[in-house]
Every structure is written in C-alpha cells, then in structure tokens.
Phi, psi and omega in degrees: 000136176242129178260129184235125177265116184263015175281170179289156183307323180299319179292316179301317182293334179288321182186141177200166177292130180302131179088355180282159174251154179258116177225087186302144177305320180301324179287319178300319181289324184279330186217088182304338182293344181293343181270354183294334180271358178291142181296133181268347184253012178236156172285134176255121177254117183247146180211165176216222177269321188233352184099350181290303180295323179292327175295318177296316180297321178300315179297318180295313180298319177300321180293337176273003179090007177266104189256351182271053185242132176240138177276108181275005176067280183215177185301314181300316181295316180298315181295328181273339184246340186238349180241165181274000000 
C-alpha cells in the first residue's frame, strides 16, 4: 500500500501521514506523466483535508487506468484506518 497526500507542499510540510508521499492534485492535473511511476500492483490510498481533492485525484487516476485507488479522505481517517 502506498499513501499519497494530494495537498500542496506547504500543507504537507505542516503535517502528514508518516511514510506518505506528496503528489499535489495540481501537479497531477498539470502533468499526467507524474503518475507513471506510481505502483500499479499496490493499493494507492490518497487523501487531502476534506476528501474533495483526493476524490478528484482518484477520478483522474482511474481515467489513466490506475484502478487500485482508495479515497482516504483526510489524515485522521488514513491514520485510523490504514496505518498501525
């Protein structure tokens, strides 16, 4: 499982799920090639502050054929449901 924070770097730097990577929605929208290195054989759990940007990112990733994506909503939800 790979956890991806789709918030902007400033938000990520303030607080994030330990071990997550920062891949802002704005970057995904501007440059589709940034998703080519995402693992295709793992579940991707994406989150933001409210689930809005992560929902948009999920739709975009699905349109690129990456279907193993779950919307983790926000940091608290991811930490309580996806991490130990």
